[in-house]
mmCIF file of C-alpha atoms and ligand atoms in Angstrom:
data_model
loop_
_atom_site.group_PDB
_atom_site.id
_atom_site.type_symbol
_atom_site.label_atom_id
_atom_site.label_comp_id
_atom_site.label_asym_id
_atom_site.label_seq_id
_atom_site.Cartn_x
_atom_site.Cartn_y
_atom_site.Cartn_z
ATOM 1 C CA MET A 1 36.217 -18.642 5.627
ATOM 2 C CA SER A 2 36.801 -16.840 2.368
ATOM 3 C CA ASN A 3 40.203 -17.100 0.810
ATOM 4 C CA SER A 4 41.496 -13.581 0.983
ATOM 5 C CA GLY A 5 45.021 -14.467 -0.138
ATOM 6 C CA LYS A 6 47.845 -12.764 1.727
ATOM 7 C CA PHE A 7 45.554 -10.092 3.088
ATOM 8 C CA LYS A 8 44.444 -11.015 6.581
ATOM 9 C CA LEU A 9 41.050 -9.792 7.633
ATOM 10 C CA PRO A 10 41.210 -7.975 10.960
ATOM 11 C CA ASN A 11 40.206 -10.475 13.615
ATOM 12 C CA LYS A 12 37.556 -8.379 15.228
ATOM 13 C CA SER A 13 35.812 -7.257 12.063
ATOM 14 C CA TYR A 14 32.144 -8.135 11.686
ATOM 15 C CA LYS A 15 31.657 -11.249 9.580
ATOM 16 C CA GLY A 16 27.882 -11.697 9.405
ATOM 17 C CA VAL A 17 25.170 -13.447 11.385
ATOM 18 C CA ILE A 18 26.551 -17.008 11.216
ATOM 19 C CA ASP A 19 29.916 -15.961 12.590
ATOM 20 C CA ARG A 20 28.360 -13.843 15.361
ATOM 21 C CA TYR A 21 25.711 -16.350 16.445
ATOM 22 C CA LYS A 22 27.268 -19.700 15.474
ATOM 23 C CA LYS A 23 26.739 -20.991 19.001
ATOM 24 C CA TYR A 24 22.982 -20.898 18.375
ATOM 25 C CA LEU A 25 22.982 -22.142 14.774
ATOM 26 C CA PRO A 26 23.118 -25.644 13.263
ATOM 27 C CA ILE A 27 26.527 -25.297 11.650
ATOM 28 C CA THR A 28 29.674 -27.363 11.965
ATOM 29 C CA LYS A 29 33.374 -26.685 11.433
ATOM 30 C CA CYS A 30 32.881 -28.026 7.906
ATOM 31 C CA THR A 31 30.095 -25.618 6.912
ATOM 32 C CA PRO A 32 31.435 -23.272 4.239
ATOM 33 C CA ILE A 33 30.134 -19.877 5.350
ATOM 34 C CA ILE A 34 28.759 -17.854 2.448
ATOM 35 C CA SER A 35 28.237 -14.374 3.844
ATOM 36 C CA LEU A 36 27.813 -10.830 2.581
ATOM 37 C CA GLN A 37 28.207 -9.449 6.131
ATOM 38 C CA GLU A 38 24.437 -9.397 6.540
ATOM 39 C CA GLY A 39 22.783 -8.510 9.841
ATOM 40 C CA ASP A 40 24.006 -6.085 12.529
ATOM 41 C CA THR A 41 21.258 -3.712 11.381
ATOM 42 C CA PRO A 42 20.364 -0.600 13.370
ATOM 43 C CA LEU A 43 17.616 -0.404 15.955
ATOM 44 C CA ILE A 44 16.461 3.181 15.525
ATOM 45 C CA TYR A 45 14.552 4.996 18.256
ATOM 46 C CA ALA A 46 11.380 6.405 16.654
ATOM 47 C CA GLU A 47 10.769 9.593 18.580
ATOM 48 C CA LYS A 48 7.588 10.769 16.819
ATOM 49 C CA ILE A 49 5.902 7.381 16.721
ATOM 50 C CA SER A 50 6.762 6.839 20.392
ATOM 51 C CA SER A 51 5.137 10.156 21.254
ATOM 52 C CA PHE A 52 1.873 8.993 19.651
ATOM 53 C CA LEU A 53 1.724 6.129 22.112
ATOM 54 C CA GLY A 54 2.608 7.999 25.278
ATOM 55 C CA LYS A 55 5.323 8.903 27.739
ATOM 56 C CA ASN A 56 6.104 5.425 28.968
ATOM 57 C CA PHE A 57 6.433 3.888 25.505
ATOM 58 C CA LYS A 58 9.577 3.573 23.448
ATOM 59 C CA VAL A 59 9.226 2.419 19.858
ATOM 60 C CA PHE A 60 12.308 1.116 18.035
ATOM 61 C CA LEU A 61 12.618 0.359 14.335
ATOM 62 C CA LYS A 62 14.674 -2.685 13.345
ATOM 63 C CA TYR A 63 15.758 -1.391 9.968
ATOM 64 C CA GLU A 64 16.304 -4.551 7.954
ATOM 65 C CA GLY A 65 16.450 -2.583 4.727
ATOM 66 C CA LEU A 66 20.122 -2.035 5.558
ATOM 67 C CA ASN A 67 21.032 -5.644 4.850
ATOM 68 C CA PRO A 68 23.282 -6.214 1.801
ATOM 69 C CA THR A 69 20.423 -6.911 -0.614
ATOM 70 C CA GLY A 70 18.073 -4.529 1.181
ATOM 71 C CA SER A 71 15.867 -6.929 3.135
ATOM 72 C CA PHE A 72 15.730 -9.272 6.130
ATOM 73 C CA LYS A 73 15.896 -12.259 3.794
ATOM 74 C CA ASP A 74 19.716 -12.091 3.818
ATOM 75 C CA ARG A 75 19.834 -13.450 7.388
ATOM 76 C CA GLY A 76 18.120 -16.661 6.373
ATOM 77 C CA MET A 77 19.775 -16.847 2.978
ATOM 78 C CA THR A 78 23.336 -16.919 4.351
ATOM 79 C CA MET A 79 22.300 -20.041 6.303
ATOM 80 C CA ALA A 80 20.337 -21.687 3.466
ATOM 81 C CA ILE A 81 23.095 -21.129 0.907
ATOM 82 C CA SER A 82 25.902 -22.158 3.280
ATOM 83 C CA LYS A 83 24.077 -25.397 4.133
ATOM 84 C CA ALA A 84 23.255 -26.042 0.463
ATOM 85 C CA LYS A 85 26.987 -25.738 -0.274
ATOM 86 C CA GLU A 86 27.835 -28.041 2.616
ATOM 87 C CA GLU A 87 25.399 -30.634 1.250
ATOM 88 C CA GLY A 88 27.016 -30.395 -2.185
ATOM 89 C CA ALA A 89 24.156 -28.665 -4.019
ATOM 90 C CA LYS A 90 24.928 -27.113 -7.378
ATOM 91 C CA ALA A 91 21.686 -25.217 -7.826
ATOM 92 C CA VAL A 92 19.002 -23.571 -5.695
ATOM 93 C CA ILE A 93 15.443 -22.560 -6.482
ATOM 94 C CA CYS A 94 12.827 -20.297 -4.911
ATOM 95 C CA ALA A 95 9.454 -18.728 -5.554
ATOM 96 C CA SER A 96 9.294 -15.115 -4.553
ATOM 97 C CA THR A 97 7.370 -11.901 -4.247
ATOM 98 C CA GLY A 98 10.785 -10.338 -4.860
ATOM 99 C CA ASN A 99 13.014 -10.084 -1.816
ATOM 100 C CA THR A 100 13.749 -13.793 -1.438
ATOM 101 C CA SER A 101 14.782 -13.922 -5.086
ATOM 102 C CA ALA A 102 17.047 -10.868 -4.778
ATOM 103 C CA SER A 103 18.743 -12.401 -1.762
ATOM 104 C CA ALA A 104 18.988 -15.917 -3.224
ATOM 105 C CA ALA A 105 20.494 -14.496 -6.419
ATOM 106 C CA ALA A 106 23.156 -12.474 -4.565
ATOM 107 C CA PHE A 107 24.207 -15.248 -2.171
ATOM 108 C CA SER A 108 24.248 -17.757 -5.058
ATOM 109 C CA ALA A 109 26.592 -15.443 -6.949
ATOM 110 C CA LYS A 110 28.874 -15.300 -3.909
ATOM 111 C CA GLY A 111 28.672 -19.071 -3.427
ATOM 112 C CA ASN A 112 28.989 -20.081 -7.115
ATOM 113 C CA LEU A 113 25.592 -21.747 -7.262
ATOM 114 C CA LYS A 114 23.084 -21.680 -10.065
ATOM 115 C CA CYS A 115 19.982 -19.809 -8.888
ATOM 116 C CA ILE A 116 16.512 -20.280 -10.345
ATOM 117 C CA VAL A 117 13.787 -17.843 -9.434
ATOM 118 C CA VAL A 118 10.086 -18.308 -10.142
ATOM 119 C CA ILE A 119 7.998 -15.174 -9.779
ATOM 120 C CA PRO A 120 4.329 -14.289 -10.212
ATOM 121 C CA LYS A 121 3.896 -12.421 -13.478
ATOM 122 C CA GLY A 122 3.830 -8.644 -13.155
ATOM 123 C CA ALA A 123 3.737 -8.648 -9.365
ATOM 124 C CA ILE A 124 7.350 -7.931 -8.421
ATOM 125 C CA ALA A 125 8.643 -4.481 -7.456
ATOM 126 C CA LEU A 126 11.119 -3.101 -9.976
ATOM 127 C CA GLY A 127 14.184 -2.975 -7.717
ATOM 128 C CA LYS A 128 13.816 -6.616 -6.727
ATOM 129 C CA LEU A 129 13.472 -7.812 -10.294
ATOM 130 C CA ALA A 130 16.584 -5.804 -11.237
ATOM 131 C CA GLN A 131 18.497 -7.460 -8.400
ATOM 132 C CA ALA A 132 17.621 -11.039 -9.368
ATOM 133 C CA LEU A 133 18.489 -10.358 -13.002
ATOM 134 C CA ILE A 134 21.737 -8.489 -12.394
ATOM 135 C CA HIS A 135 23.032 -11.255 -10.101
ATOM 136 C CA LYS A 136 22.435 -13.586 -13.052
ATOM 137 C CA ALA A 137 19.698 -15.755 -11.621
ATOM 138 C CA VAL A 138 17.520 -17.627 -14.103
ATOM 139 C CA VAL A 139 14.314 -15.657 -13.637
ATOM 140 C CA ILE A 140 11.058 -17.182 -14.845
ATOM 141 C CA ALA A 141 7.627 -15.585 -14.509
ATOM 142 C CA VAL A 142 4.583 -17.834 -14.212
ATOM 143 C CA LYS A 143 0.988 -17.079 -15.075
ATOM 144 C CA GLY A 144 -0.247 -17.173 -11.525
ATOM 145 C CA ASN A 145 0.327 -15.672 -8.089
ATOM 146 C CA PHE A 146 3.020 -16.321 -5.459
ATOM 147 C CA ASP A 147 1.179 -19.358 -4.095
ATOM 148 C CA ASP A 148 1.144 -20.948 -7.575
ATOM 149 C CA ALA A 149 4.862 -20.184 -7.983
ATOM 150 C CA LEU A 150 5.602 -21.780 -4.607
ATOM 151 C CA SER A 151 3.841 -25.014 -5.497
ATOM 152 C CA VAL A 152 5.794 -25.173 -8.774
ATOM 153 C CA VAL A 153 9.181 -24.842 -7.031
ATOM 154 C CA ARG A 154 8.165 -27.314 -4.315
ATOM 155 C CA GLU A 155 7.381 -29.885 -6.985
ATOM 156 C CA ILE A 156 10.647 -29.216 -8.837
ATOM 157 C CA SER A 157 12.816 -29.452 -5.714
ATOM 158 C CA ASP A 158 11.085 -32.729 -4.769
ATOM 159 C CA ASN A 159 11.969 -34.274 -8.125
ATOM 160 C CA TYR A 160 15.201 -32.652 -9.331
ATOM 161 C CA PRO A 161 18.616 -31.948 -7.802
ATOM 162 C CA VAL A 162 17.924 -28.361 -6.811
ATOM 163 C CA LYS A 163 17.698 -27.113 -3.249
ATOM 164 C CA LEU A 164 14.620 -25.149 -2.201
ATOM 165 C CA VAL A 165 15.588 -21.915 -0.396
ATOM 166 C CA ASN A 166 12.137 -20.575 0.478
ATOM 167 C CA SER A 167 11.437 -20.286 4.199
ATOM 168 C CA ILE A 168 10.051 -23.840 4.223
ATOM 169 C CA ASN A 169 13.769 -24.617 4.289
ATOM 170 C CA PRO A 170 14.422 -24.784 8.062
ATOM 171 C CA TYR A 171 17.862 -23.154 7.719
ATOM 172 C CA ARG A 172 16.157 -19.963 6.530
ATOM 173 C CA ILE A 173 14.272 -19.733 9.828
ATOM 174 C CA GLU A 174 17.474 -20.459 11.746
ATOM 175 C CA GLY A 175 19.270 -17.534 10.117
ATOM 176 C CA GLN A 176 16.340 -15.166 10.463
ATOM 177 C CA LYS A 177 15.983 -15.773 14.197
ATOM 178 C CA THR A 178 19.260 -13.829 14.663
ATOM 179 C CA ALA A 179 17.284 -10.588 14.272
ATOM 180 C CA ALA A 180 15.576 -11.337 17.604
ATOM 181 C CA PHE A 181 18.999 -12.009 19.169
ATOM 182 C CA GLU A 182 20.332 -8.664 17.917
ATOM 183 C CA ILE A 183 17.358 -6.795 19.360
ATOM 184 C CA CYS A 184 17.816 -8.406 22.780
ATOM 185 C CA ASP A 185 21.595 -7.875 22.733
ATOM 186 C CA TYR A 186 21.068 -4.207 21.939
ATOM 187 C CA LEU A 187 18.274 -3.550 24.442
ATOM 188 C CA LYS A 188 19.799 -5.882 27.044
ATOM 189 C CA ARG A 189 16.276 -7.223 27.524
ATOM 190 C CA ALA A 190 13.388 -8.456 25.373
ATOM 191 C CA PRO A 191 10.893 -5.930 24.042
ATOM 192 C CA ASP A 192 7.364 -6.050 25.477
ATOM 193 C CA PHE A 193 5.748 -6.107 22.040
ATOM 194 C CA HIS A 194 7.149 -6.970 18.647
ATOM 195 C CA CYS A 195 5.341 -5.806 15.475
ATOM 196 C CA LEU A 196 6.024 -7.194 12.025
ATOM 197 C CA PRO A 197 4.371 -7.760 8.654
ATOM 198 C CA VAL A 198 3.212 -11.278 7.844
ATOM 199 C CA GLY A 199 3.281 -12.744 4.338
ATOM 200 C CA ASN A 200 4.443 -16.318 4.009
ATOM 201 C CA ALA A 201 4.847 -16.203 7.823
ATOM 202 C CA GLY A 202 8.489 -17.291 7.938
ATOM 203 C CA ASN A 203 9.667 -14.188 9.753
ATOM 204 C CA ILE A 204 7.165 -14.264 12.614
ATOM 205 C CA THR A 205 8.080 -17.936 13.036
ATOM 206 C CA ALA A 206 11.790 -17.065 13.106
ATOM 207 C CA TYR A 207 11.511 -14.158 15.556
ATOM 208 C CA TRP A 208 9.426 -16.185 17.967
ATOM 209 C CA LYS A 209 11.915 -19.059 17.779
ATOM 210 C CA GLY A 210 14.755 -16.605 18.430
ATOM 211 C CA TYR A 211 13.078 -14.999 21.422
ATOM 212 C CA LYS A 212 12.176 -18.395 22.911
ATOM 213 C CA GLU A 213 15.737 -19.672 22.505
ATOM 214 C CA TYR A 214 17.259 -16.585 24.115
ATOM 215 C CA TYR A 215 14.813 -17.051 26.980
ATOM 216 C CA ALA A 216 15.815 -20.698 27.337
ATOM 217 C CA TYR A 217 19.502 -19.655 27.368
ATOM 218 C CA LYS A 218 18.610 -17.103 30.087
ATOM 219 C CA LYS A 219 19.816 -14.224 27.912
ATOM 220 C CA ILE A 220 16.428 -12.556 28.503
ATOM 221 C CA SER A 221 13.971 -12.906 31.361
ATOM 222 C CA SER A 222 10.698 -12.213 29.534
ATOM 223 C CA LEU A 223 9.141 -12.746 26.124
ATOM 224 C CA PRO A 224 7.429 -10.201 23.864
ATOM 225 C CA GLN A 225 3.869 -10.402 22.622
ATOM 226 C CA MET A 226 4.063 -10.969 18.879
ATOM 227 C CA LEU A 227 1.871 -8.588 16.870
ATOM 228 C CA GLY A 228 1.687 -9.606 13.210
ATOM 229 C CA PHE A 229 -0.016 -7.685 10.412
ATOM 230 C CA GLN A 230 -1.306 -8.821 7.055
ATOM 231 C CA ALA A 231 -2.672 -6.612 4.286
ATOM 232 C CA LYS A 232 -6.472 -6.612 4.291
ATOM 233 C CA GLY A 233 -6.823 -8.026 0.761
ATOM 234 C CA SER A 234 -4.272 -10.760 1.539
ATOM 235 C CA ALA A 235 -5.125 -11.773 5.056
ATOM 236 C CA PRO A 236 -5.671 -15.551 5.074
ATOM 237 C CA ILE A 237 -4.469 -16.019 8.654
ATOM 238 C CA VAL A 238 -6.804 -13.298 9.950
ATOM 239 C CA LYS A 239 -9.737 -14.673 7.980
ATOM 240 C CA GLY A 240 -8.983 -18.307 8.696
ATOM 241 C CA TYR A 241 -9.000 -19.560 5.131
ATOM 242 C CA PRO A 242 -6.718 -19.298 2.043
ATOM 243 C CA ILE A 243 -7.318 -16.358 -0.291
ATOM 244 C CA ALA A 244 -7.425 -17.472 -3.935
ATOM 245 C CA LYS A 245 -6.779 -14.029 -5.401
ATOM 246 C CA PRO A 246 -4.858 -11.953 -2.851
ATOM 247 C CA LYS A 247 -4.742 -8.205 -3.426
ATOM 248 C CA THR A 248 -2.636 -5.391 -1.948
ATOM 249 C CA ILE A 249 -0.258 -2.630 -3.036
ATOM 250 C CA ALA A 250 2.278 -4.224 -0.682
ATOM 251 C CA THR A 251 3.364 -6.817 -3.263
ATOM 252 C CA ALA A 252 5.896 -8.406 -0.880
ATOM 253 C CA ILE A 253 3.076 -9.738 1.307
ATOM 254 C CA LYS A 254 0.571 -10.499 -1.440
ATOM 255 C CA ILE A 255 0.296 -14.118 -0.370
ATOM 256 C CA GLY A 256 -2.938 -16.099 -0.087
ATOM 257 C CA ASN A 257 -1.793 -19.354 1.484
ATOM 258 C CA PRO A 258 1.239 -18.880 3.766
ATOM 259 C CA ALA A 259 3.619 -21.821 4.097
ATOM 260 C CA SER A 260 4.210 -21.216 7.817
ATOM 261 C CA TRP A 261 0.563 -20.608 8.684
ATOM 262 C CA LYS A 262 0.540 -23.071 11.589
ATOM 263 C CA GLN A 263 3.768 -21.732 13.073
ATOM 264 C CA ALA A 264 2.419 -18.177 12.861
ATOM 265 C CA LEU A 265 -0.670 -19.219 14.796
ATOM 266 C CA GLY A 266 1.627 -20.912 17.315
ATOM 267 C CA ALA A 267 3.631 -17.701 17.781
ATOM 268 C CA LYS A 268 0.437 -15.719 18.220
ATOM 269 C CA LYS A 269 -1.025 -18.124 20.763
ATOM 270 C CA GLU A 270 2.129 -18.818 22.783
ATOM 271 C CA SER A 271 3.068 -15.135 23.013
ATOM 272 C CA LYS A 272 -0.523 -14.041 23.729
ATOM 273 C CA GLY A 273 -0.196 -11.828 20.694
ATOM 274 C CA LEU A 274 -2.354 -11.256 17.661
ATOM 275 C CA ILE A 275 -2.414 -11.242 13.882
ATOM 276 C CA ASN A 276 -4.543 -8.433 12.444
ATOM 277 C CA ALA A 277 -5.196 -6.917 9.039
ATOM 278 C CA VAL A 278 -4.383 -3.375 7.886
ATOM 279 C CA SER A 279 -5.780 -1.682 4.783
ATOM 280 C CA ASP A 280 -3.676 -0.432 1.878
ATOM 281 C CA SER A 281 -4.507 3.143 2.820
ATOM 282 C CA GLN A 282 -3.329 2.540 6.395
ATOM 283 C CA ILE A 283 -0.137 1.007 4.971
ATOM 284 C CA LEU A 284 0.458 4.016 2.723
ATOM 285 C CA ALA A 285 -0.175 6.463 5.566
ATOM 286 C CA ALA A 286 2.400 4.636 7.716
ATOM 287 C CA TYR A 287 4.795 4.559 4.742
ATOM 288 C CA LYS A 288 4.583 8.345 4.452
ATOM 289 C CA LEU A 289 4.842 8.828 8.210
ATOM 290 C CA LEU A 290 8.069 6.819 8.314
ATOM 291 C CA THR A 291 9.659 8.695 5.427
ATOM 292 C CA GLU A 292 8.435 12.193 6.263
ATOM 293 C CA ARG A 293 8.645 12.178 10.068
ATOM 294 C CA GLU A 294 11.196 9.532 11.000
ATOM 295 C CA GLY A 295 13.528 9.766 7.978
ATOM 296 C CA VAL A 296 13.309 6.042 7.306
ATOM 297 C CA PHE A 297 12.487 4.809 3.812
ATOM 298 C CA VAL A 298 10.890 1.374 3.636
ATOM 299 C CA GLU A 299 8.865 -0.553 1.106
ATOM 300 C CA PRO A 300 5.075 -0.666 1.625
ATOM 301 C CA ALA A 301 4.977 -4.169 3.151
ATOM 302 C CA SER A 302 7.354 -3.038 5.881
ATOM 303 C CA ALA A 303 5.098 -0.125 6.765
ATOM 304 C CA ALA A 304 2.414 -2.672 7.734
ATOM 305 C CA SER A 305 4.262 -3.008 11.080
ATOM 306 C CA ILE A 306 3.679 0.660 11.848
ATOM 307 C CA ALA A 307 0.193 0.761 10.325
ATOM 308 C CA GLY A 308 -0.763 -2.104 12.627
ATOM 309 C CA LEU A 309 0.835 -0.509 15.670
ATOM 310 C CA LEU A 310 -0.993 2.783 15.098
ATOM 311 C CA ALA A 311 -4.312 1.009 14.508
ATOM 312 C CA LEU A 312 -3.927 -0.919 17.771
ATOM 313 C CA ASN A 313 -3.086 2.297 19.588
ATOM 314 C CA ARG A 314 -6.134 4.033 18.152
ATOM 315 C CA ASP A 315 -8.335 1.097 19.143
ATOM 316 C CA GLY A 316 -7.146 1.309 22.733
ATOM 317 C CA PHE A 317 -5.058 -1.871 22.788
ATOM 318 C CA PHE A 318 -2.308 -0.145 24.803
ATOM 319 C CA ASN A 319 -4.615 1.821 27.134
ATOM 320 C CA LYS A 320 -4.141 -0.502 30.072
ATOM 321 C CA PHE A 321 -0.368 0.026 29.868
ATOM 322 C CA LYS A 322 -0.526 3.810 29.680
ATOM 323 C CA ASN A 323 0.434 6.101 32.576
ATOM 324 C CA ASN A 324 2.124 3.128 34.120
ATOM 325 C CA LYS A 325 5.417 3.443 36.029
ATOM 326 C CA LYS A 326 6.880 0.728 33.869
ATOM 327 C CA GLU A 327 8.415 1.641 30.539
ATOM 328 C CA PHE A 328 7.175 -0.428 27.596
ATOM 329 C CA ILE A 329 9.419 -1.200 24.674
ATOM 330 C CA ILE A 330 7.923 -1.916 21.264
ATOM 331 C CA THR A 331 10.135 -3.102 18.425
ATOM 332 C CA CYS A 332 8.913 -2.978 14.843
ATOM 333 C CA THR A 333 10.634 -4.831 12.034
ATOM 334 C CA LEU A 334 10.988 -2.768 8.875
ATOM 335 C CA THR A 335 11.618 -5.669 6.561
ATOM 336 C CA GLY A 336 12.777 -4.054 3.293
ATOM 337 C CA HIS A 337 14.314 -0.871 1.909
ATOM 338 C CA GLY A 338 12.157 1.751 0.191
ATOM 339 C CA LEU A 339 14.346 1.765 -2.907
ATOM 340 C CA LYS A 340 13.071 -1.726 -3.681
ATOM 341 C CA ASP A 341 9.847 -0.219 -4.976
ATOM 342 C CA PRO A 342 10.649 3.194 -6.500
ATOM 343 C CA GLN A 343 7.436 3.185 -8.522
ATOM 344 C CA ILE A 344 5.202 3.293 -5.480
ATOM 345 C CA ALA A 345 7.308 6.087 -3.976
ATOM 346 C CA ILE A 346 7.025 8.213 -7.111
ATOM 347 C CA LYS A 347 3.307 7.481 -7.376
ATOM 348 C CA SER A 348 2.654 8.660 -3.834
ATOM 349 C CA VAL A 349 4.249 12.126 -4.243
ATOM 350 C CA LYS A 350 3.841 15.140 -6.544
ATOM 351 C CA THR A 351 5.921 15.428 -9.711
ATOM 352 C CA PRO A 352 8.644 18.057 -9.106
ATOM 353 C CA PRO A 353 8.004 21.369 -10.894
ATOM 354 C CA LEU A 354 10.174 22.346 -13.844
ATOM 355 C CA VAL A 355 11.362 25.971 -13.933
ATOM 356 C CA SER A 356 13.949 27.962 -15.866
ATOM 357 C CA ALA A 357 17.540 27.635 -14.645
ATOM 358 C CA LYS A 358 17.472 30.891 -12.730
ATOM 359 C CA ALA A 359 17.956 31.492 -9.006
ATOM 360 C CA GLU A 360 14.811 33.618 -8.654
ATOM 361 C CA ALA A 361 12.654 30.922 -10.245
ATOM 362 C CA VAL A 362 13.874 28.305 -7.738
ATOM 363 C CA VAL A 363 13.640 30.731 -4.797
ATOM 364 C CA LYS A 364 10.042 31.547 -5.675
ATOM 365 C CA ILE A 365 8.882 27.937 -5.863
ATOM 366 C CA ALA A 366 10.914 26.809 -2.829
ATOM 367 C CA LYS A 367 9.474 29.714 -0.781
ATOM 368 C CA ILE A 368 12.918 30.564 0.592
HETATM 369 C C1 LIG B 401 9.588 -6.657 2.620
HETATM 370 O O1 LIG B 401 10.378 -12.509 -1.040
HETATM 371 O O2 LIG B 401 7.735 -13.872 0.678
HETATM 372 O O3 LIG B 401 6.002 -13.474 6.513
HETATM 373 O O4 LIG B 401 9.131 -14.181 -1.593
HETATM 374 O O5 LIG B 401 9.607 -9.139 1.276
HETATM 375 O O6 LIG B 401 8.396 -14.151 6.329
HETATM 376 O O7 LIG B 401 6.946 -14.093 4.311
HETATM 377 C C2 LIG B 401 8.726 -11.777 1.063
HETATM 378 C C3 LIG B 401 8.123 -11.473 2.235
HETATM 379 C C4 LIG B 401 7.570 -8.840 4.761
HETATM 380 C C5 LIG B 401 6.804 -11.149 4.753
HETATM 381 N N1 LIG B 401 8.206 -7.783 4.265
HETATM 382 O O8 LIG B 401 7.657 -12.017 5.439
HETATM 383 C C6 LIG B 401 9.415 -13.247 -0.832
HETATM 384 C C7 LIG B 401 8.555 -13.021 0.352
HETATM 385 C C8 LIG B 401 8.890 -7.874 3.109
HETATM 386 C C9 LIG B 401 8.917 -9.082 2.412
HETATM 387 C C10 LIG B 401 7.555 -10.053 4.126
HETATM 388 C C11 LIG B 401 8.219 -10.198 2.924
HETATM 389 P P1 LIG B 401 7.232 -13.531 5.665
#
């Protein structure tokens, strides 16, 4: 819908998730579509990880780090910002562990909205903070954690003319469900299992909604079991009570009282799935496995999908499906790009050696 002057966009070019899936989304002819051509992310076959599980397993990585702001949040944000524009909003607000704020800031820039971002002090990965700031959001840190920040923005949006664009906003969930559609369109069936990290629990809610809708539309004939993973120090859903002081190196999912807690439990129960916890060291091991063996760079929270999958495999969860004639498809959402958190990447590797600028010095160290 953008005004591109005399230049006509080619008709068949990709225009983002709202344009592709408008039939399944609550938009009207009057909705101004604010898009950065988000979505249409690759589903990468993970050869090494598949081999860990066994011959009749195929593991695919839904690489959401390739969205325009580097995370899955863009799918929901195009909907939330477009609907905010339709409703005449002038400003939006969110609390964030980083990715929501980066996405809200970018889509607000595109849609000419003021964007206010409330973040927990000192708990945002560097790349995400840079994004919110460079897109000119008003960024405010609070002395508290994500859950405190979320209650502040809820109160503000209840009392002032600013639209809340956290995943409590139902349009966020609507946009995010398109990831499930893409997976089914690509595979031409539903996966048997779907693994993903769980923080505020919006994404597991959205995927499950997407799969159920595609099933209702007869686009797929089965539903996956949803396998969600929280970080051990921030695992309220696993423990069954809110965590006052959540802890984990995966700052994106450092959340003690998820807004979509009930919906996440619904997805788990209806899909006969589970929500488990993985330790920081399991997350880091999966993070390294993805980068070193699969060539895919994600942020730590995203690696929780793979950490959880490998832990389930080790514990025998998949044993009853092994050596079966049927082929099992497992999809894992990799929610954010590795460049979001360069500090953790640098911390988890050795500092490169410094040698004189001579061929023999490099050859010696590189063992050529
Ligand atoms: C990379 O940006 O909550 O369970 O404020 O950034 O839908 O919350 C981010 C969450 C997983 C968890 N992976 O998804 C925020 C925020 C990454 C994330 C999650 C987030 P939800």
